[in-house]
Tab-separated table of C-alpha atoms in Angstrom:
chain	number	residue	atom	x	y	z
O	44	UNK	CA	115.035	67.195	-48.573
O	45	UNK	CA	112.971	66.426	-45.530
O	46	UNK	CA	112.996	70.077	-44.549
O	47	UNK	CA	111.943	71.163	-48.067
O	48	UNK	CA	109.196	68.550	-48.151
O	49	UNK	CA	107.847	69.743	-44.827
O	50	UNK	CA	107.747	73.309	-46.087
O	51	UNK	CA	105.929	72.584	-49.347
O	52	UNK	CA	102.423	72.124	-47.859
O	53	UNK	CA	102.608	75.518	-46.159
O	54	UNK	CA	103.695	77.212	-49.396
O	55	UNK	CA	100.968	75.469	-51.324
O	56	UNK	CA	98.417	76.496	-48.720
O	57	UNK	CA	99.510	80.122	-48.977
O	58	UNK	CA	99.241	80.014	-52.768
O	59	UNK	CA	95.799	78.445	-52.612
O	60	UNK	CA	94.707	81.000	-50.054
O	61	UNK	CA	95.865	83.767	-52.383
O	62	UNK	CA	93.932	82.280	-55.283
O	63	UNK	CA	90.837	81.981	-53.091
O	64	UNK	CA	91.170	85.622	-52.080
O	65	UNK	CA	91.394	86.680	-55.731
O	66	UNK	CA	88.368	84.567	-56.587
O	67	UNK	CA	86.364	86.009	-53.709
O	68	UNK	CA	87.357	89.543	-54.695
O	69	UNK	CA	86.251	88.932	-58.285
O	70	UNK	CA	83.040	87.384	-57.029
O	71	UNK	CA	82.362	90.374	-54.781
O	72	UNK	CA	82.748	92.743	-57.750
O	73	UNK	CA	80.192	90.761	-59.710
O	74	UNK	CA	77.900	90.317	-56.738
O	75	UNK	CA	76.578	93.896	-56.583
O	76	UNK	CA	75.294	94.150	-60.201
O	77	UNK	CA	73.848	90.658	-59.955
O	78	UNK	CA	72.137	91.460	-56.677
O	79	UNK	CA	70.700	94.683	-58.085
O	80	UNK	CA	69.405	92.855	-61.156
O	81	UNK	CA	67.978	89.998	-59.076
O	82	UNK	CA	66.104	92.564	-56.975
O	83	UNK	CA	64.871	94.594	-59.956
O	84	UNK	CA	63.765	92.032	-62.496
O	85	UNK	CA	60.828	90.612	-60.453
O	86	UNK	CA	59.525	94.169	-59.933
O	87	UNK	CA	59.920	95.022	-63.621
O	88	UNK	CA	58.207	91.764	-64.582
O	89	UNK	CA	55.332	92.520	-62.195
O	90	UNK	CA	54.936	96.025	-63.671
O	91	UNK	CA	54.914	94.580	-67.186
O	92	UNK	CA	52.303	91.975	-66.266
O	93	UNK	CA	50.129	94.605	-64.572
O	94	UNK	CA	50.303	96.926	-67.590
O	95	UNK	CA	49.533	94.079	-69.985
O	96	UNK	CA	46.563	92.971	-67.886
O	97	UNK	CA	45.315	96.550	-67.660
O	98	UNK	CA	45.553	96.973	-71.431
O	99	UNK	CA	43.713	93.687	-72.031
O	100	UNK	CA	40.863	94.793	-69.763
O	101	UNK	CA	40.579	98.071	-71.689
O	102	UNK	CA	40.691	96.289	-75.061
O	103	UNK	CA	37.948	93.923	-73.935
O	104	UNK	CA	35.522	96.836	-73.989
O	105	UNK	CA	34.331	96.195	-70.422
O	106	UNK	CA	34.098	99.956	-69.788
O	107	UNK	CA	34.123	103.014	-71.987
O	108	UNK	CA	37.601	104.578	-72.486
O	109	UNK	CA	36.560	107.756	-70.679
O	110	UNK	CA	35.614	105.626	-67.645
O	111	UNK	CA	38.657	103.331	-67.722
O	112	UNK	CA	41.454	104.693	-69.940
O	113	UNK	CA	44.340	102.431	-70.886
O	114	UNK	CA	48.045	102.755	-70.117
O	115	UNK	CA	48.674	104.574	-73.424
O	116	UNK	CA	46.339	107.358	-72.279
O	117	UNK	CA	47.340	107.447	-68.601
O	118	UNK	CA	51.141	107.239	-68.816
O	119	UNK	CA	51.576	110.588	-70.652
O	120	UNK	CA	49.402	112.278	-68.020
O	121	UNK	CA	51.435	110.513	-65.326
O	122	UNK	CA	54.692	111.817	-66.834
O	123	UNK	CA	53.248	115.336	-66.966
O	124	UNK	CA	52.078	115.058	-63.364
O	125	UNK	CA	55.426	113.974	-61.898
O	126	UNK	CA	57.264	116.757	-63.751
O	127	UNK	CA	54.957	119.432	-62.331
O	128	UNK	CA	56.548	121.410	-59.502
O	129	UNK	CA	53.175	122.220	-57.939
O	130	UNK	CA	52.420	118.533	-57.586
O	131	UNK	CA	55.627	117.949	-55.645
O	132	UNK	CA	54.723	120.818	-53.341
O	133	UNK	CA	51.452	118.984	-52.705
O	134	UNK	CA	53.337	115.719	-52.184
O	135	UNK	CA	55.623	117.484	-49.705
O	136	UNK	CA	52.630	118.559	-47.611
O	137	UNK	CA	51.275	115.006	-47.647
O	138	UNK	CA	54.602	113.485	-46.627
O	139	UNK	CA	55.042	116.079	-43.864
O	140	UNK	CA	51.647	115.104	-42.461
O	141	UNK	CA	52.570	111.430	-42.759
O	142	UNK	CA	55.906	111.803	-40.960
O	143	UNK	CA	54.484	113.919	-38.123
O	144	UNK	CA	51.501	111.627	-37.627
O	145	UNK	CA	53.600	108.469	-37.733
O	146	UNK	CA	56.158	109.919	-35.288
O	147	UNK	CA	53.405	110.804	-32.806
O	148	UNK	CA	51.800	107.382	-33.285
O	149	UNK	CA	55.153	105.701	-32.652
O	150	UNK	CA	55.751	107.631	-29.431
O	151	UNK	CA	52.220	106.928	-28.155
O	152	UNK	CA	52.308	103.298	-29.287
O	153	UNK	CA	55.629	102.653	-27.554
O	154	UNK	CA	54.423	104.195	-24.284
O	155	UNK	CA	51.164	102.225	-24.319
O	156	UNK	CA	52.841	98.996	-25.417
O	157	UNK	CA	55.544	99.258	-22.760
O	158	UNK	CA	53.008	99.921	-20.009
O	159	UNK	CA	50.538	97.203	-21.048
O	160	UNK	CA	53.164	94.540	-21.757
O	161	UNK	CA	54.620	94.665	-18.239
O	162	UNK	CA	51.392	94.962	-16.218
O	163	UNK	CA	48.849	92.154	-15.975
O	164	UNK	CA	46.172	94.558	-14.759
O	165	UNK	CA	46.687	96.906	-17.701
O	166	UNK	CA	46.840	93.935	-20.077
O	167	UNK	CA	43.434	92.680	-18.900
O	168	UNK	CA	41.967	96.171	-18.931
O	169	UNK	CA	43.279	97.504	-22.232
O	170	UNK	CA	44.636	94.568	-24.253
O	171	UNK	CA	41.378	93.844	-26.081
O	172	UNK	CA	40.665	97.565	-26.450
O	173	UNK	CA	43.957	98.109	-28.288
O	174	UNK	CA	43.179	95.246	-30.663
O	175	UNK	CA	39.666	96.612	-31.191
O	176	UNK	CA	41.055	100.035	-32.064
O	177	UNK	CA	43.491	98.408	-34.479
O	178	UNK	CA	40.686	96.646	-36.359
O	179	UNK	CA	38.408	99.698	-36.472
O	180	UNK	CA	38.297	101.342	-39.953
O	181	UNK	CA	40.085	104.675	-39.925
O	182	UNK	CA	37.378	106.405	-41.923
O	183	UNK	CA	34.909	105.739	-39.078
O	184	UNK	CA	36.858	108.217	-36.921
O	185	UNK	CA	36.466	111.164	-39.280
O	186	UNK	CA	32.954	112.278	-38.262
O	187	UNK	CA	34.176	112.558	-34.654
O	188	UNK	CA	37.470	114.165	-35.729
O	189	UNK	CA	35.664	116.806	-37.796
O	190	UNK	CA	33.245	117.438	-34.921
O	191	UNK	CA	36.132	117.897	-32.469
O	192	UNK	CA	38.612	119.788	-34.646
O	193	UNK	CA	36.540	121.028	-37.617
O	194	UNK	CA	38.213	120.964	-41.037
O	195	UNK	CA	41.775	121.345	-39.816
O	196	UNK	CA	45.177	119.670	-39.766
O	197	UNK	CA	44.396	118.432	-36.263
O	198	UNK	CA	41.453	116.395	-37.558
O	199	UNK	CA	43.689	114.569	-40.048
O	200	UNK	CA	46.463	114.108	-37.484
O	201	UNK	CA	43.976	112.754	-34.936
O	202	UNK	CA	42.841	109.974	-37.268
O	203	UNK	CA	46.361	109.148	-38.477
O	204	UNK	CA	47.560	108.651	-34.897
O	205	UNK	CA	44.518	106.560	-33.963
O	206	UNK	CA	45.036	104.441	-37.056
O	207	UNK	CA	48.723	103.704	-36.469
O	208	UNK	CA	49.334	103.709	-32.691
O	209	UNK	CA	47.415	100.469	-31.846
O	210	UNK	CA	49.418	98.447	-34.402
O	211	UNK	CA	52.710	99.784	-33.055
O	212	UNK	CA	51.638	99.066	-29.459
O	213	UNK	CA	50.586	95.515	-30.363
O	214	UNK	CA	53.898	94.933	-32.145
O	215	UNK	CA	55.822	95.912	-29.032
O	216	UNK	CA	53.534	93.855	-26.791
O	217	UNK	CA	54.061	90.771	-28.968
O	218	UNK	CA	57.820	91.302	-28.918
O	219	UNK	CA	57.903	91.590	-25.139
O	220	UNK	CA	55.724	88.485	-24.789
O	221	UNK	CA	58.253	86.451	-26.783
O	222	UNK	CA	61.305	87.686	-24.882
O	223	UNK	CA	62.911	84.562	-23.347
O	224	UNK	CA	62.375	84.539	-19.556
O	225	UNK	CA	66.002	83.543	-19.028
O	226	UNK	CA	67.062	86.882	-20.518
O	227	UNK	CA	64.777	88.748	-18.132
O	228	UNK	CA	66.209	86.835	-15.151
O	229	UNK	CA	69.753	87.505	-16.361
O	230	UNK	CA	68.981	91.204	-16.733
O	231	UNK	CA	67.603	91.421	-13.212
O	232	UNK	CA	70.657	89.612	-11.864
O	233	UNK	CA	72.821	92.222	-13.599
O	234	UNK	CA	70.846	94.966	-11.874
O	235	UNK	CA	68.642	96.130	-14.740
O	236	UNK	CA	65.385	97.614	-13.519
O	237	UNK	CA	62.649	99.833	-14.935
O	238	UNK	CA	63.731	101.976	-17.868
O	239	UNK	CA	67.188	100.379	-17.996
O	240	UNK	CA	65.627	96.926	-18.358
O	241	UNK	CA	63.577	98.125	-21.316
O	242	UNK	CA	66.394	100.057	-22.943
O	243	UNK	CA	69.165	97.463	-22.692
O	244	UNK	CA	67.278	94.157	-22.801
O	245	UNK	CA	63.559	94.092	-23.605
O	246	UNK	CA	63.547	96.527	-26.546
O	247	UNK	CA	66.531	94.917	-28.319
O	248	UNK	CA	65.001	91.450	-27.800
O	249	UNK	CA	61.609	92.561	-29.125
O	250	UNK	CA	62.951	94.415	-32.176
O	251	UNK	CA	61.729	91.913	-34.849
O	252	UNK	CA	58.106	92.125	-33.703
O	253	UNK	CA	58.439	95.848	-33.056
O	254	UNK	CA	59.692	96.492	-36.606
O	255	UNK	CA	56.774	94.435	-37.950
O	256	UNK	CA	54.430	96.563	-35.827
O	257	UNK	CA	56.015	99.744	-37.162
O	258	UNK	CA	55.566	98.530	-40.724
O	259	UNK	CA	51.916	97.710	-40.134
O	260	UNK	CA	51.444	100.993	-38.290
O	261	UNK	CA	52.819	102.907	-41.270
O	262	UNK	CA	50.377	101.104	-43.569
O	263	UNK	CA	47.459	102.154	-41.335
O	264	UNK	CA	48.811	105.704	-41.056
O	265	UNK	CA	49.170	106.045	-44.833
O	266	UNK	CA	45.647	104.751	-45.490
O	267	UNK	CA	44.218	107.021	-42.797
O	268	UNK	CA	46.038	110.019	-44.252
O	269	UNK	CA	44.752	109.381	-47.776
O	270	UNK	CA	41.195	109.054	-46.466
O	271	UNK	CA	41.640	112.243	-44.437
O	272	UNK	CA	42.913	114.269	-47.369
O	273	UNK	CA	39.929	113.131	-49.447
O	274	UNK	CA	37.420	114.093	-46.760
O	275	UNK	CA	39.040	117.085	-45.042
O	276	UNK	CA	39.731	119.861	-47.540
O	277	UNK	CA	41.472	122.711	-45.716
O	278	UNK	CA	41.109	126.076	-47.464
O	279	UNK	CA	43.315	126.370	-50.525
O	280	UNK	CA	45.954	123.874	-49.350
O	281	UNK	CA	46.924	121.336	-51.961
O	282	UNK	CA	47.975	117.768	-51.201
O	283	UNK	CA	48.003	114.420	-52.967
O	284	UNK	CA	44.571	113.657	-51.540
O	285	UNK	CA	43.085	116.941	-52.748
O	286	UNK	CA	44.543	116.327	-56.226
O	287	UNK	CA	42.785	112.965	-56.221
O	288	UNK	CA	39.565	114.543	-54.947
O	289	UNK	CA	39.417	117.243	-57.610
O	290	UNK	CA	40.332	114.788	-60.378
O	291	UNK	CA	37.349	112.706	-59.326
O	292	UNK	CA	35.075	115.752	-59.127
O	293	UNK	CA	36.107	116.805	-62.650
O	294	UNK	CA	35.741	113.229	-63.964
O	295	UNK	CA	39.365	113.335	-65.137
O	296	UNK	CA	39.916	109.589	-64.874
O	297	UNK	CA	43.369	109.668	-66.442
O	298	UNK	CA	44.638	112.202	-63.888
O	299	UNK	CA	42.917	110.316	-61.086
O	300	UNK	CA	44.669	107.066	-62.001
O	301	UNK	CA	47.985	108.939	-62.328
O	302	UNK	CA	47.653	110.241	-58.763
O	303	UNK	CA	46.737	106.744	-57.596
O	304	UNK	CA	49.903	105.402	-59.212
O	305	UNK	CA	51.957	107.995	-57.313
O	306	UNK	CA	50.301	106.920	-54.047
O	307	UNK	CA	51.140	103.300	-54.878
O	308	UNK	CA	54.765	104.117	-55.697
O	309	UNK	CA	55.239	106.018	-52.440
O	310	UNK	CA	53.802	103.058	-50.521
O	311	UNK	CA	56.177	100.664	-52.289
O	312	UNK	CA	59.214	102.862	-51.587
O	313	UNK	CA	58.382	103.107	-47.893
O	314	UNK	CA	57.863	99.338	-47.803
O	315	UNK	CA	61.347	98.909	-49.297
O	316	UNK	CA	62.789	101.054	-46.491
O	317	UNK	CA	61.125	98.871	-43.876
O	318	UNK	CA	62.358	95.786	-45.757
O	319	UNK	CA	65.896	97.174	-45.647
O	320	UNK	CA	65.608	97.698	-41.884
O	321	UNK	CA	64.257	94.173	-41.459
O	322	UNK	CA	67.054	92.611	-43.534
O	323	UNK	CA	69.657	94.600	-41.610
O	324	UNK	CA	68.170	93.373	-38.338
O	325	UNK	CA	68.102	89.752	-39.500
O	326	UNK	CA	71.707	90.009	-40.691
O	327	UNK	CA	72.735	91.441	-37.328
O	328	UNK	CA	71.031	88.549	-35.568
O	329	UNK	CA	72.578	85.988	-37.919
O	330	UNK	CA	69.215	85.038	-39.423
O	331	UNK	CA	69.974	86.087	-43.016
O	332	UNK	CA	70.336	83.034	-45.171
O	333	UNK	CA	72.049	84.879	-48.074
């Protein structure tokens, strides 16, 4: 009896553990749909509120319908736009420019940020200049870009890089500044120097600020690109910006708003990608509260 009594708690514990495992498995199956819905419903509610507010402004008679058409007039044109193959060719050109410009800005921003963050002389010489470049409106660069490169892809790329690189450099500089000194001392004790110190210690430690800098740099790059495509029309090339430009020139407000909605959607999707990277980083660091 004593032996059986001593064994009962272990058996009960195994049974309870099995029940817990089943409950967790059932919960995990329900978790994915619930998580998708919890992520989607605020966005859907925001879209509904925006459309309702837009319709109320139109119904108020503040502007003539040909100046500010309502959702009922714009959404059919939007559906026609996004099902047009030529438009997606134009969007492909825009996204290719965006990716190339952002990649160059990232490479330049990382090099500048790494150099300035580890040198007091460079920090005093160029720290304020980088911040000044970051705050300078991108559109102010276009007269110089057109003078240097004429109406060409290089003019657009020039402004995109200048718009994004300072934010990326400042993000890396901020991350390096907040790297705990004890980690730097430990790295030096382990023999890390120069590039190895950056690769194995400083860059991983500065990732949160660096990702924030990348996100801000993309926002500047995207705004610079849209301004460039409105101002720099290259031959018969067609992009999202040129579609917006010609819709404005033809006073086709419905098409113009449709293109603007596409620009907004692309910005939101890219922001979601950066949010996914940020959440993955926080989960890896054990900072995710979910």
